[in-house]
Amino acid sequence: ANAFITALAPSAAGVHTGQSSFSTAGTLDLHLTDVEADAHTAINNLAAGGFTNLKEGIDLAADEMDDLHVHERPLVKDVMVIITDGAPNRPLPSTTADDVAAASADAARAEGIEIFVVGVGVSPATTIYLENEIADSPAHYFDAADFGDLEQILIDLAGCPDE
């Protein structure tokens, strides 16, 4: 993820980055910023563990990109990159966690946010779900066998021209 931020090269007039994370609950770890060092600090402070509350992660990121939000730049395209190693199982009841996460992704898309997803070591069924329910399309989904594959996928994604 640090290589991704470096490849994005945040700047005052260019790319701004932010970070939400999700495990048992979602958190907003970094407001949209052009300060690359702050993005690296937020990444380095991530801790793995807990459940997968994808809905809260999406909602927090989408709220941060809301055109009325102080950190948002309304004339700049909004892009969300989701990295997950599992299927949603929170909020409770876990049997509907995938449905509420998909509804959050749909709401973000309705607000004009483009969503890319990287699944890391996920099952085939989770891949299908992430491709079809969370990512904008199967072309917006990338599969990483493990976290070792993640860096190159993110660097390639950072270099994608606007569609």
C-alpha positions in Angstrom: 0.0 0.0 0.0 2.9 2.4 0.6 4.2 1.8 -2.9 0.6 2.6 -4.2 0.7 6.0 -2.4 4.2 6.7 -3.7 3.0 5.9 -7.3 0.0 8.1 -6.8 2.3 11.0 -5.9 -0.2 13.1 -3.8 0.1 16.8 -4.3 -1.9 20.0 -3.7 -3.0 20.4 -7.3 -3.1 16.6 -8.0 -4.2 13.4 -6.3 -5.4 13.5 -2.7 -5.7 10.3 -0.7 -7.5 9.2 2.4 -8.0 6.0 4.2 -10.8 4.2 5.9 -10.3 0.7 7.3 -12.7 -2.0 8.3 -12.6 -5.0 10.6 -15.2 -5.5 13.3 -16.0 -1.8 12.9 -15.0 0.8 10.3 -12.8 3.7 11.1 -11.7 6.8 9.2 -8.0 6.7 9.5 -7.0 9.7 7.3 -9.1 12.5 5.9 -8.4 13.3 2.2 -5.0 15.0 2.0 -2.2 15.9 -0.3 0.4 15.0 2.3 2.1 11.8 1.2 3.8 11.3 4.6 0.4 11.3 6.4 -0.9 8.6 4.0 2.2 6.4 4.7 1.7 6.9 8.5 -1.9 5.9 8.2 -1.0 2.7 6.3 1.8 1.8 8.7 -0.6 2.1 11.6 -3.0 -0.5 10.2 -3.5 -3.6 12.3 -4.9 -6.8 10.9 -7.6 -8.7 12.8 -11.2 -8.8 13.6 -14.1 -9.4 11.3 -14.9 -7.8 7.9 -17.3 -4.9 8.1 -17.0 -3.8 4.5 -20.2 -1.7 4.7 -18.7 0.6 7.3 -15.5 1.0 5.3 -17.3 1.9 2.1 -19.7 4.3 4.0 -16.8 6.1 5.7 -14.9 6.5 2.4 -18.0 7.6 0.5 -18.8 10.2 3.2 -15.3 11.5 3.0 -15.8 12.1 -0.7 -19.2 13.7 -0.4 -19.1 17.0 -2.3 -20.3 18.9 0.8 -17.4 17.6 2.9 -14.7 20.0 3.8 -11.9 17.8 2.5 -13.6 17.1 -0.9 -12.9 18.8 -4.2 -16.2 18.6 -6.1 -14.6 19.0 -9.6 -12.2 16.0 -9.1 -13.2 12.5 -10.0 -13.7 10.3 -6.9 -12.2 6.8 -6.8 -12.3 4.2 -4.1 -9.9 1.3 -3.9 -11.0 -1.5 -1.6 -8.5 -4.1 -0.4 -10.0 -7.0 1.4 -9.0 -10.5 2.4 -12.5 -11.8 3.1 -16.2 -11.7 2.6 -18.3 -9.3 4.7 -19.5 -10.8 8.0 -20.4 -7.6 9.8 -22.5 -5.7 10.7 -24.7 -8.3 12.4 -26.6 -10.3 11.5 -23.8 -11.7 9.5 -26.2 -13.4 7.1 -27.0 -10.0 5.6 -23.6 -8.4 5.8 -22.9 -9.0 2.1 -26.2 -7.4 1.1 -25.7 -4.2 3.1 -22.1 -3.9 1.8 -23.4 -4.2 -1.8 -26.1 -1.6 -1.0 -23.3 0.8 0.3 -21.3 0.2 -2.9 -24.3 0.9 -5.0 -25.0 4.1 -3.1 -21.4 5.2 -3.5 -21.6 4.6 -7.3 -24.8 6.6 -7.4 -22.8 9.5 -5.9 -20.3 9.2 -8.8 -17.6 7.3 -7.0 -15.7 4.7 -9.1 -14.9 1.5 -7.2 -12.0 -0.8 -7.7 -11.5 -3.9 -5.5 -8.5 -6.1 -4.8 -9.3 -9.4 -3.2 -6.4 -10.9 -1.4 -6.5 -14.7 -1.0 -10.2 -14.8 -1.2 -12.4 -17.9 -2.1 -13.8 -18.3 -5.6 -17.3 -17.4 -4.2 -16.0 -14.2 -2.6 -14.2 -13.3 -5.8 -17.5 -13.5 -7.7 -19.3 -11.5 -5.1 -16.6 -8.7 -5.1 -16.5 -8.6 -8.9 -20.3 -8.4 -9.3 -21.5 -6.6 -6.2 -18.8 -4.3 -4.9 -16.5 -3.4 -7.8 -18.0 -1.3 -10.7 -17.5 -4.3 -13.0 -15.4 -7.5 -13.2 -12.8 -5.3 -15.0 -12.5 -3.2 -11.8 -11.6 -6.3 -9.8 -8.1 -7.7 -9.2 -7.2 -10.9 -7.6 -4.1 -11.2 -5.4 -3.1 -14.7 -4.3 -1.6 -13.2 -1.2 -0.3 -9.9 0.2 2.9 -10.5 -1.7 1.0 -10.0 -5.0 -0.7 -6.8 -3.7 2.1 -4.3 -4.4 2.3 -4.7 -8.1 -1.4 -4.7 -8.6 -1.7 -1.4 -6.7 1.2 0.1 -8.6 -0.4 -0.9 -11.9 -3.8 0.5 -10.7 -2.1 3.8 -9.7 -0.9 4.1 -13.3 -4.3 3.5 -14.9 -5.4 6.5 -17.0 -8.9 7.9 -16.5 -11.5 5.8 -18.2 
